[in-house]
Tab-separated table of C-alpha atoms in Angstrom:
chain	number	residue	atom	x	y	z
A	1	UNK	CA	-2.466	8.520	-17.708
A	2	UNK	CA	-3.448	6.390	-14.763
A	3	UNK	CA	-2.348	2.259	-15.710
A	4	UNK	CA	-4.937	-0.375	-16.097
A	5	UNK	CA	-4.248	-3.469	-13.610
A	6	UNK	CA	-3.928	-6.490	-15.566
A	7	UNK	CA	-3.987	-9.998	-14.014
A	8	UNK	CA	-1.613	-11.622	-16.562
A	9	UNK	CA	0.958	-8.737	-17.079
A	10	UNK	CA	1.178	-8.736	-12.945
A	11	UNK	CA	1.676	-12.435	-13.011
A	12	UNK	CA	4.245	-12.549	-15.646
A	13	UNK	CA	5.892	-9.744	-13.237
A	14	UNK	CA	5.739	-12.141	-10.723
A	15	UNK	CA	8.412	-14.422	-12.577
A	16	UNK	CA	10.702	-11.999	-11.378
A	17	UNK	CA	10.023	-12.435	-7.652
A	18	UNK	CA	10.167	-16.009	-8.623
A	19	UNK	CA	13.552	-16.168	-9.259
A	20	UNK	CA	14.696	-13.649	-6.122
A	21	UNK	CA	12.473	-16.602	-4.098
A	22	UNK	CA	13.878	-19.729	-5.204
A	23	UNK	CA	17.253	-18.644	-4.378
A	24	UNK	CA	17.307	-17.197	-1.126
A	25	UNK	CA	14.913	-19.822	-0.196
A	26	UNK	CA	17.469	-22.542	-1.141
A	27	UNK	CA	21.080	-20.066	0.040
A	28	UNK	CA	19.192	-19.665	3.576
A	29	UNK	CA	17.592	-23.472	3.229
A	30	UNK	CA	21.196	-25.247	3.289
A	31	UNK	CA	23.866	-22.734	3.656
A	32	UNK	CA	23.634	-22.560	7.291
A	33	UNK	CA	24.488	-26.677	6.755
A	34	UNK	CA	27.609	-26.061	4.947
A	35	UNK	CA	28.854	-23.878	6.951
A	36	UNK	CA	28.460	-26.079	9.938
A	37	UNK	CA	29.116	-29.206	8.504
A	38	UNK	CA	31.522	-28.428	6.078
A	39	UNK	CA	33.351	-25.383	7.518
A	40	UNK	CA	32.796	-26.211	11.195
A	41	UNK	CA	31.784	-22.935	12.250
A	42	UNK	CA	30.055	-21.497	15.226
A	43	UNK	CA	26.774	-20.520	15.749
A	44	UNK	CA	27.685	-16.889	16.170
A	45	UNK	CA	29.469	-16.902	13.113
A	46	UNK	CA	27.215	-18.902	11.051
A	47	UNK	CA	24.587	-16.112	11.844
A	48	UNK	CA	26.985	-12.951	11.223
A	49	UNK	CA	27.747	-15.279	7.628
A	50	UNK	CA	23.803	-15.489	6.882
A	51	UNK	CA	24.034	-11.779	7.277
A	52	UNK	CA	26.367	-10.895	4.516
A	53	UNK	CA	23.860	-10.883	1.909
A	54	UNK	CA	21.756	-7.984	3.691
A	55	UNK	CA	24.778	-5.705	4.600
A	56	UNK	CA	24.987	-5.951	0.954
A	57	UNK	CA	21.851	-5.004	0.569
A	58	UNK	CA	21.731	-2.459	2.885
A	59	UNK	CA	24.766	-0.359	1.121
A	60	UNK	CA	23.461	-1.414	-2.291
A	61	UNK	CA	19.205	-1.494	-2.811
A	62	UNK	CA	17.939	1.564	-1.492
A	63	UNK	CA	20.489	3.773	-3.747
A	64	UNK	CA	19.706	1.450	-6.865
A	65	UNK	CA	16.360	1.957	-5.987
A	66	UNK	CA	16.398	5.585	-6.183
A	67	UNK	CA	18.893	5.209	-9.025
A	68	UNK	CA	16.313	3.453	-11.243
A	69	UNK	CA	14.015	6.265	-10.711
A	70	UNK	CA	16.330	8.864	-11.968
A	71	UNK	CA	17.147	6.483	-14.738
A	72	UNK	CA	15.678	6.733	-18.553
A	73	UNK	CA	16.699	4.310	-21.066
A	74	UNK	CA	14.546	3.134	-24.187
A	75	UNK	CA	14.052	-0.107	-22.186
A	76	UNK	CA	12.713	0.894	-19.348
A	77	UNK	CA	14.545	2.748	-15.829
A	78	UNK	CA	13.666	-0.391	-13.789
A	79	UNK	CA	15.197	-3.134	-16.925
A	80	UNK	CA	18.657	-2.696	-17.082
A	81	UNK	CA	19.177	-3.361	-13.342
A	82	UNK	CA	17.991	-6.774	-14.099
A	83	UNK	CA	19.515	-7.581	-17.202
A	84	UNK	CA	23.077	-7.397	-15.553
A	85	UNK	CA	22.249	-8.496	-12.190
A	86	UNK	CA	20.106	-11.712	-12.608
A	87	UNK	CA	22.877	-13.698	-14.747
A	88	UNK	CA	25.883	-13.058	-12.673
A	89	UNK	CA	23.418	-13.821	-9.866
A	90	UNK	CA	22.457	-17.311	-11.291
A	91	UNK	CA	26.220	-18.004	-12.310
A	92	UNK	CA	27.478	-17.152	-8.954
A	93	UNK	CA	24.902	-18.970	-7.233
A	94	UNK	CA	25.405	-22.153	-9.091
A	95	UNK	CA	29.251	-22.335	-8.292
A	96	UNK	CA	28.186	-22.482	-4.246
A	97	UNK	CA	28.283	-26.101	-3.540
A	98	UNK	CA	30.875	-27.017	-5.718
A	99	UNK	CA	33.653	-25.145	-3.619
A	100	UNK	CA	35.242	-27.253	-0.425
A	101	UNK	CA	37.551	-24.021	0.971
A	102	UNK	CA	36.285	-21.138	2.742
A	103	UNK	CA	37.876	-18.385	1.064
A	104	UNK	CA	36.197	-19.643	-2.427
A	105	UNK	CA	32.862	-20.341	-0.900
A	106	UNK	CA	32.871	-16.802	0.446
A	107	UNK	CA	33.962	-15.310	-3.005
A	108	UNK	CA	30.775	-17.113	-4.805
A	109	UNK	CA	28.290	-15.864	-1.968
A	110	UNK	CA	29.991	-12.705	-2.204
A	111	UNK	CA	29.070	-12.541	-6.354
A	112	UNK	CA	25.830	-13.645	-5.630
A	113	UNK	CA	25.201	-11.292	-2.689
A	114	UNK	CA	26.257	-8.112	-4.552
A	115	UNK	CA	24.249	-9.020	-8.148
A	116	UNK	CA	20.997	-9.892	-6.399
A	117	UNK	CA	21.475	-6.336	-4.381
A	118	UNK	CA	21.392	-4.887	-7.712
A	119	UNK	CA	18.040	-5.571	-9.210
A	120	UNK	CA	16.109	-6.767	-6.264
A	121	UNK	CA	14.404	-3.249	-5.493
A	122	UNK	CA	14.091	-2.618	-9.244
A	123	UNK	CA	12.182	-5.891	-9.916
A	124	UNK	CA	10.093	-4.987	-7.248
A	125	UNK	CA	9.187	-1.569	-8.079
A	126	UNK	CA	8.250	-2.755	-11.272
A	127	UNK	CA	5.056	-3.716	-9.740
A	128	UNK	CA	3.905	-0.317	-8.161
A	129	UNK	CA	4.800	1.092	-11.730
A	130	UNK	CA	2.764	-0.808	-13.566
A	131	UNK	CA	-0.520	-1.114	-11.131
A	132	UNK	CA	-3.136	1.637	-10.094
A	133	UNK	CA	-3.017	2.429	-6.597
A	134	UNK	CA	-5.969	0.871	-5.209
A	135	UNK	CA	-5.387	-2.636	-6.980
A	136	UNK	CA	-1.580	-2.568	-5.413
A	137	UNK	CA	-2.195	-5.253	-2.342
A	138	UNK	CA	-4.087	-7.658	-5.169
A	139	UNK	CA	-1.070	-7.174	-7.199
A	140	UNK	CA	1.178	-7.246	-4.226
A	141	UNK	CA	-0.477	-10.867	-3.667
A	142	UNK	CA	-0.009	-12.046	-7.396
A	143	UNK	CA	3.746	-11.197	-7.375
A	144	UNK	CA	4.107	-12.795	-3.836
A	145	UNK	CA	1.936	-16.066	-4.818
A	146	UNK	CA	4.932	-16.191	-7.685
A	147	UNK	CA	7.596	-15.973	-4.823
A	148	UNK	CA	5.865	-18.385	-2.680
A	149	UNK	CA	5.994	-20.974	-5.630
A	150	UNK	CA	9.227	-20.905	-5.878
A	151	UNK	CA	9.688	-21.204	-2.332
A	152	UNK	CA	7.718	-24.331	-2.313
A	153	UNK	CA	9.871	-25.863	-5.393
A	154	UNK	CA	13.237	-24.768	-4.112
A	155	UNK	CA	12.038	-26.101	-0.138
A	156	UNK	CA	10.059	-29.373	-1.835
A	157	UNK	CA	11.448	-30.577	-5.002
A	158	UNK	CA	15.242	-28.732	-3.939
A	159	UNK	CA	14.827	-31.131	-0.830
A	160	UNK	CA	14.608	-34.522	-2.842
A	161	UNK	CA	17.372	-33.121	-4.898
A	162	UNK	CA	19.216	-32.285	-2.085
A	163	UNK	CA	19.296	-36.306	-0.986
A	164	UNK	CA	20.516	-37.002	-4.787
A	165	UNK	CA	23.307	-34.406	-4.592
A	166	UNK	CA	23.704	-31.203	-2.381
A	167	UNK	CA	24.609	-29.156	-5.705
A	168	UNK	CA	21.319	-29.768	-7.542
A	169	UNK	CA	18.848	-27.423	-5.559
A	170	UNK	CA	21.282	-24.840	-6.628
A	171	UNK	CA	22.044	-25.368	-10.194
A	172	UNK	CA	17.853	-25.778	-10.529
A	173	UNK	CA	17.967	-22.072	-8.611
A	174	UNK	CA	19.943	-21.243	-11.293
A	175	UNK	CA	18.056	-22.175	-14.324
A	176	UNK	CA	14.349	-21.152	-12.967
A	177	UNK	CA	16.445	-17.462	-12.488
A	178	UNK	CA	17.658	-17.053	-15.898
A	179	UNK	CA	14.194	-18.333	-17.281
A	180	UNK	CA	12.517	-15.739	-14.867
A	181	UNK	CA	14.518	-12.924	-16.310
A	182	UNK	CA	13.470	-13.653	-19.993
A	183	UNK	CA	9.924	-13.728	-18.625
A	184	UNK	CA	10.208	-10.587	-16.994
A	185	UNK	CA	12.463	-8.812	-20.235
A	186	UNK	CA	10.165	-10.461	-22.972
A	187	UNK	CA	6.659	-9.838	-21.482
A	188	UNK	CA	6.559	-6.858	-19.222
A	189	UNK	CA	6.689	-3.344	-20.786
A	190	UNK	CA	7.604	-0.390	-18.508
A	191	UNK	CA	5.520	2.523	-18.670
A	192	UNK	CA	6.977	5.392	-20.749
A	193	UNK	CA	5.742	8.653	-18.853
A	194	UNK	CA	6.146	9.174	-15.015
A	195	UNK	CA	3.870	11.706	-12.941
A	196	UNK	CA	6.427	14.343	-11.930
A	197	UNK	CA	5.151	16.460	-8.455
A	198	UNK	CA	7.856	18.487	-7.951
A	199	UNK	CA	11.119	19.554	-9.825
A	200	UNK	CA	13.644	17.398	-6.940
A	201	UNK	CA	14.974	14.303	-8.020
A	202	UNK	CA	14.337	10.903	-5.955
A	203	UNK	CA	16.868	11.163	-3.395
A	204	UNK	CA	17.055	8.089	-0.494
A	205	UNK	CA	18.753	10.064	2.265
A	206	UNK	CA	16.677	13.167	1.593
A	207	UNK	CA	13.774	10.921	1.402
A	208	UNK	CA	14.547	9.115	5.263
A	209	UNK	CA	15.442	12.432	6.512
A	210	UNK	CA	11.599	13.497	5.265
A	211	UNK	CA	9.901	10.553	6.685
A	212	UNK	CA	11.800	11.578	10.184
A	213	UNK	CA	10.813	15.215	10.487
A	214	UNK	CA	7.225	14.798	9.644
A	215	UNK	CA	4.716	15.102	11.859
A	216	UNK	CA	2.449	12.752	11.169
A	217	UNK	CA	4.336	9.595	11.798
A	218	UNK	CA	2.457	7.062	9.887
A	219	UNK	CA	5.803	6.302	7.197
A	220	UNK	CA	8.195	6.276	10.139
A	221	UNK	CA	5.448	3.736	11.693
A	222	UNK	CA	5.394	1.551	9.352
A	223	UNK	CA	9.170	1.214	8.386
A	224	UNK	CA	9.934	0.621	12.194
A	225	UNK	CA	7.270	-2.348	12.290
A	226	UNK	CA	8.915	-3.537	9.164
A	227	UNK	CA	12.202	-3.165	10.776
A	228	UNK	CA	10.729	-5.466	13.900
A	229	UNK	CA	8.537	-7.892	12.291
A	230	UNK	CA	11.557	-8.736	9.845
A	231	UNK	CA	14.122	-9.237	12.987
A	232	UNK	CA	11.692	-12.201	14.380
A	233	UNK	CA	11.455	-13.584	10.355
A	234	UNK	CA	14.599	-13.200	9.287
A	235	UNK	CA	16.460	-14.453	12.944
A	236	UNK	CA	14.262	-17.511	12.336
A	237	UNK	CA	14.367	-18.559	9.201
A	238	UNK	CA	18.563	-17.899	8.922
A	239	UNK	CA	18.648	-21.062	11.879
A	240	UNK	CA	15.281	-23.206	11.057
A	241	UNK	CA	17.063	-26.313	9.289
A	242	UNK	CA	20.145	-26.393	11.998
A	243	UNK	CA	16.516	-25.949	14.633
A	244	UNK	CA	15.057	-28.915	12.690
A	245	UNK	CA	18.335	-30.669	13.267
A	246	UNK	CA	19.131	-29.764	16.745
A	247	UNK	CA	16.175	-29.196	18.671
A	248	UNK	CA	13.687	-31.587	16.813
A	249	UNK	CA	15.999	-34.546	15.582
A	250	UNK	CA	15.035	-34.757	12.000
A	251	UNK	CA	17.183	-34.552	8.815
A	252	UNK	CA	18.352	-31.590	6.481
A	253	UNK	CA	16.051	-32.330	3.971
A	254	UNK	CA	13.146	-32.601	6.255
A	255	UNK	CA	13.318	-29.096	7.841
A	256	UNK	CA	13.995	-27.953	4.237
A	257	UNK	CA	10.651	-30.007	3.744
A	258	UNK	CA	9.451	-28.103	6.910
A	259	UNK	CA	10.039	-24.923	5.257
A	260	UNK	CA	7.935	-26.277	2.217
A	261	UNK	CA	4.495	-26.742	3.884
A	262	UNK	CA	5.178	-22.927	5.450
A	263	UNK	CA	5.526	-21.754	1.499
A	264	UNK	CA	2.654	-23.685	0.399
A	265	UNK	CA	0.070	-21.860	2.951
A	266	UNK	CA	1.992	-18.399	1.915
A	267	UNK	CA	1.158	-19.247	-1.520
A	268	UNK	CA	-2.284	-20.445	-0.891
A	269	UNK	CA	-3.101	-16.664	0.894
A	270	UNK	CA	-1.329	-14.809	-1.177
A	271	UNK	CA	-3.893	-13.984	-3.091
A	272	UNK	CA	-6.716	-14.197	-0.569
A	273	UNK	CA	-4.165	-11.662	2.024
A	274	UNK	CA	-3.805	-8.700	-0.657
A	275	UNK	CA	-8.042	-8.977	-1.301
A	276	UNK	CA	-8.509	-9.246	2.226
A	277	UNK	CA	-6.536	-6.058	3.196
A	278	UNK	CA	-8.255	-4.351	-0.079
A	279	UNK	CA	-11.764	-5.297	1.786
A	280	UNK	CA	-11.144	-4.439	5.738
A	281	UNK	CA	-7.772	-2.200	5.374
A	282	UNK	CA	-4.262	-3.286	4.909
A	283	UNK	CA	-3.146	-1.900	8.629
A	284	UNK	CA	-5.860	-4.269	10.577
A	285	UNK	CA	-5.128	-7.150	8.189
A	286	UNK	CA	-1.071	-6.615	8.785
A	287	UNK	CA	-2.248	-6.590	12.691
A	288	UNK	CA	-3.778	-9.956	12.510
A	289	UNK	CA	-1.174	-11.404	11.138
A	290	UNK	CA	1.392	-9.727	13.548
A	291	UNK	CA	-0.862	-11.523	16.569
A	292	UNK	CA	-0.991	-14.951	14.532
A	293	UNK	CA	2.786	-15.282	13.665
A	294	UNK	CA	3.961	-14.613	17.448
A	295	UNK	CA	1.852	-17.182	18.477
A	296	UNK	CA	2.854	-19.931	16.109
A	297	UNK	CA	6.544	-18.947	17.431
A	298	UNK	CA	5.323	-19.530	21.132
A	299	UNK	CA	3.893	-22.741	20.601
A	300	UNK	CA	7.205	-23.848	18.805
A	301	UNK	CA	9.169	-23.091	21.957
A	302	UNK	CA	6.438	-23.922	24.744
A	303	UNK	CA	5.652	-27.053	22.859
A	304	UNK	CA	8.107	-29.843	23.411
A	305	UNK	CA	9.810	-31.465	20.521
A	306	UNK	CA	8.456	-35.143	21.207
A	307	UNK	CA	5.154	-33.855	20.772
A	308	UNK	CA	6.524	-31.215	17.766
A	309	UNK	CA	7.409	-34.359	16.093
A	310	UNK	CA	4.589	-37.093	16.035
A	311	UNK	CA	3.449	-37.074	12.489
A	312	UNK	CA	-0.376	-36.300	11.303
A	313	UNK	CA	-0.134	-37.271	8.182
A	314	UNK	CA	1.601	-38.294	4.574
A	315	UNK	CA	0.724	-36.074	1.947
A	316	UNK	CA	1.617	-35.785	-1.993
A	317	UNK	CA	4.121	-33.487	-2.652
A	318	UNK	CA	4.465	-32.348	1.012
A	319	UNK	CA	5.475	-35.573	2.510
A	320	UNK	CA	5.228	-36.116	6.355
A	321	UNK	CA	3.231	-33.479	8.262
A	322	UNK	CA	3.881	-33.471	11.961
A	323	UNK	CA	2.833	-30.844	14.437
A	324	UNK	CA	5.052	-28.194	14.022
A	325	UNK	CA	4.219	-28.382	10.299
A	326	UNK	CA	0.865	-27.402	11.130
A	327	UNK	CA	2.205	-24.882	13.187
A	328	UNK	CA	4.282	-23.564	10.022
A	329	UNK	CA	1.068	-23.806	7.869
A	330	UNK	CA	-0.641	-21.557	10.190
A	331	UNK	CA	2.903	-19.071	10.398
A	332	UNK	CA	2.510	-19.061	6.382
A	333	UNK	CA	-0.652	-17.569	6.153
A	334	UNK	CA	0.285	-15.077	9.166
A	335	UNK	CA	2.726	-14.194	7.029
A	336	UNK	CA	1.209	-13.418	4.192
A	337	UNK	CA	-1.055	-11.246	5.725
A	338	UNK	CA	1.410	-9.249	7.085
A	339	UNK	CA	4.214	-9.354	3.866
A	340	UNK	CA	1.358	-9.116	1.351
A	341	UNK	CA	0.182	-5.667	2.654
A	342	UNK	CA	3.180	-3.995	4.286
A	343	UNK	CA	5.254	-2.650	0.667
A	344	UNK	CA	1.932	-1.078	-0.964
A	345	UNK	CA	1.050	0.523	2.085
A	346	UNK	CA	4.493	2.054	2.033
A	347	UNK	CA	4.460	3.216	-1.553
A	348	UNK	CA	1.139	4.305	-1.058
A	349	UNK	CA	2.442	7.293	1.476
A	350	UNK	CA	4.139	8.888	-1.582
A	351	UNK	CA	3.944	9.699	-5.170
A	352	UNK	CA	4.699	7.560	-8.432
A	353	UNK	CA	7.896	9.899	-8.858
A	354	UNK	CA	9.308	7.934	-5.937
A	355	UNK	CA	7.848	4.839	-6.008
A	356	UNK	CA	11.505	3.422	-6.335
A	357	UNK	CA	12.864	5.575	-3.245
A	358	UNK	CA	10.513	4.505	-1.057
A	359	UNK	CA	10.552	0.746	-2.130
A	360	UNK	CA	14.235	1.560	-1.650
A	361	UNK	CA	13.290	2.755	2.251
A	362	UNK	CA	11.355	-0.296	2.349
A	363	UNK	CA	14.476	-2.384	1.907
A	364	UNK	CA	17.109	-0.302	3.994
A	365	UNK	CA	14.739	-1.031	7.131
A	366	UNK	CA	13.980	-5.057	6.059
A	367	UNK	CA	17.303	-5.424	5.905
A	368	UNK	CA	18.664	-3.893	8.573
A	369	UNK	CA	16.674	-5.531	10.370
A	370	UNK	CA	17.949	-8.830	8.491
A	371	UNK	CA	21.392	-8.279	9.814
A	372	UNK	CA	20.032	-7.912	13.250
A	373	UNK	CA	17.987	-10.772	13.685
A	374	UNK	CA	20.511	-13.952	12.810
A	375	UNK	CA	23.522	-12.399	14.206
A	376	UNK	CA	21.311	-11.607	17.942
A	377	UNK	CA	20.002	-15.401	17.514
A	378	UNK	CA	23.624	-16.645	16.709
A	379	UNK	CA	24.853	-14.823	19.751
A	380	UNK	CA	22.491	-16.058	22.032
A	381	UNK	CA	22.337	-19.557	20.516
A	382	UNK	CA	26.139	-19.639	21.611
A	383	UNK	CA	25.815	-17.934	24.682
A	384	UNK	CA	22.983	-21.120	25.465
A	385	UNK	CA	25.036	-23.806	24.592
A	386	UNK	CA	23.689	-24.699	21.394
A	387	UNK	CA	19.966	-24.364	22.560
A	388	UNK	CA	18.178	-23.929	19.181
A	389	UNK	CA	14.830	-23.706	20.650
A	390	UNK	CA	15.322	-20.361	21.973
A	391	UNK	CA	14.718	-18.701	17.997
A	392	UNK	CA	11.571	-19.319	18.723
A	393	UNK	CA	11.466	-17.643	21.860
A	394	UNK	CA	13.288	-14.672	20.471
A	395	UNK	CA	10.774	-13.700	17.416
A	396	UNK	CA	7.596	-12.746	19.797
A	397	UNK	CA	9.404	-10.138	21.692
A	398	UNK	CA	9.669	-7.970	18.404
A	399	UNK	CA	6.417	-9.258	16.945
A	400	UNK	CA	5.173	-7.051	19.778
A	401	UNK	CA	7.009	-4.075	18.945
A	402	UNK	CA	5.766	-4.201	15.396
A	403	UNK	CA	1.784	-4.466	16.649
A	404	UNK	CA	3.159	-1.006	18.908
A	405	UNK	CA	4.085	0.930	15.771
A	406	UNK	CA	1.314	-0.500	13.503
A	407	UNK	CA	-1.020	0.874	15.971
A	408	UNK	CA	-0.197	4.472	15.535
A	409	UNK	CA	-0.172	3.997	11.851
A	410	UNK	CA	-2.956	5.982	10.149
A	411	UNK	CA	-1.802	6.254	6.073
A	412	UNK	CA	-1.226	3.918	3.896
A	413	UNK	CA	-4.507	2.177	2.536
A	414	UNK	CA	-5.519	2.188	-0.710
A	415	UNK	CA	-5.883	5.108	-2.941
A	416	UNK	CA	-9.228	6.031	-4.891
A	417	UNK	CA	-9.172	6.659	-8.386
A	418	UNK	CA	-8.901	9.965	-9.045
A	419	UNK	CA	-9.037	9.957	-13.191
């Protein structure tokens, strides 16, 4: 039987990406800080460090993801994943600024790191499970408009906290999680039956080695462009508060703030990105925002940091707005039209039997390409003397391998209702 789309049970799902949100936006927000501040360590390293959390993801997701759809359990295949992983998580995550030697501060990020890489994917295929193919980018938008608010809390409110005590934005990452997880266990109900189309389990490698040999290309496309459009993200935002710091002269909490007003216009086109790429096609909409984001990096480089700087305006909530939060504003909804569209046009180039697998796929090439990104930008950062302003220059180069590979992609839209 084909599942309805429901508004409120997608939003409620959408607690769930919630939680994931507020704390890697707050671990990549000031971690970076304590590690140069408080640890005194290089840029190189401090970008291998922000890496650790997707080479645990990248041994860990995409076999949980296929895992979960093997799995059958009277509370779901997708449930139990986040039942064990979420509270360690938010434990783990919560004991992060506390600890003032290395070795301790590494065991705590090393918790965290390998709980969230255990119900990340399943949280997330939750979504395609529960949503009919041709609503999936609207749905895609909901969950993502959840993530983006707690972006914008852990970036906005974490920020003031931040200035009262350095441990607060975490232990309030900590709280929303658990919460998130009894909104997700209480509310959403996994579907009971699963279409099977052929008698061979969900299997990740045999999966990749699939996508690879077939001849139409459009699923090796697309993870590629993920891979590159996630090497400019990821290399940026692992280094934007020591940027804030270095290149533009302004404090922790104001490129955390910086951060914030980015959020807010992902939030505010969350929605709008997943109905837009239901109304022209999800591939055109993710090449818009593929053109939009590199350019929003090139005027952050090209544009000097005096000019960067001069402030526009005071806002509620958002505080100071200068220049390059404009900029940001403008990278947000970019990115939303790319991240809003890109997962259901992967799981839409297979079947609901592996749904999980190819979420899982999803993830191995995002976060490969997470490794990638900070540890090239660390590299070069030290290889530059310290010159921060070169992320920005770094980003573009791979925005324009992604529009390559999106251009050759020809699957992936939204299904029609066949029943």
């Amino acid at each position: 039987m084909t599942p309805r789309f429901s508004f409120g049970k997608t939003f409620l799902l959408g607690f769930g990406f919630f939680g994931v949100s507020v704390i890697w936006s707050v671990y990549n927000a000031y971690v970076p800080i304590f590690l140069a501040n408080r640890f005194n360590l290089a840029p190189a390293l401090i970008g291998f460090f922000m890496t650790l959390d997707n080479i645990a993801a990248l041994l860990i997701q995409p076999p949980i993801g296929a895992w979960s759809d093997r799995l059958r359990t009277p509370i779901g295949r997708r449930m139990p994943f986040i039942l064990v992983g979420a509270p360690i998580g938010a434990v783990a995550f919560g004991l992060i600024p506390l600890q003032t030697l290395l070795p301790l501060f590494v065991a705590c990020t090393s918790t965290l790191l390998l709980s969230m890489a255990l119900w990340r994917t399943p949280v997330v295929a939750l979504m395609p499970d529960i949503t009919p193919s041709q609503y999936r980018s609207q749905a895609n938008g909901i969950i993502n408009f959840m993530g983006g608010v707690g972006a914008i809390i852990a970036f906005l409110f974490g920020a003031t906290l931040y200035e009262m005590n350095p441990a607060y934005p975490f232990w309030l990452g900590s709280a929303l999680v658990i919460l998130a997880t009894l909104m997700v266990f209480i509310f959403i109900r996994e579907p009971k039956e699963y279409e099977v189309t052929d008698k061979t389990e969900p299997n990740l490698l045999v999966s990749l080695q699939k996508v690879i040999r077939e001849e139409e290309k459009s699923p090796l496309r697309i993870l590629l462009a993920i891979f590159f459009w996630f090497v400019a993200y990821n290399a940026i935002e692992a280094f934007f508060t020591l940027y804030s710091v270095n290149h533009l002269g302004l404090s922790e909490s104001d490129g955390a703030r910086l951060l914030g007003q980015l959020s807010l216009f992902f939030v505010i086109m969350a929605l709008p990105a997943g109905l837009i790429g239901g109304r022209i096609g999800r591939r055109r909409t993710i090449m818009t925002g593929i053109v939009l984001l590199a350019s929003c990096m090139l005027a952050m480089f090209f544009v000097p940091a005096d000019v960067l700087t001069i402030s526009l305006a005071r806002l509620p909530v958002l505080g100071n707005v200068p220049v390059v939060g404009t900029i940001l504003m403008l990278a947000g909804v970019s990115w939303a039209l790319i991240n809003i569209n890109s997962l259901p046009m992967v799981v839409d180039m297979t079947d609901d039997l592996h749904i999980g697998t190819y979420t899982g796929l999803y993830y191995l090439f995002s976060t490969m390409a997470a490794i990638l990104g900070p540890n090239l930008n660390g590299i070069i950062i030290q290889l530059s003397g310290s010159n921060y302003a070169l992320v920005m220059l770094f980003g573009p180069l791979f925005m324009l391998l992604a529009l390559i590979m999106m251009l050759g992609v020809r699957r992936g839209e939204a299904k029609t209702r066949t029943s």
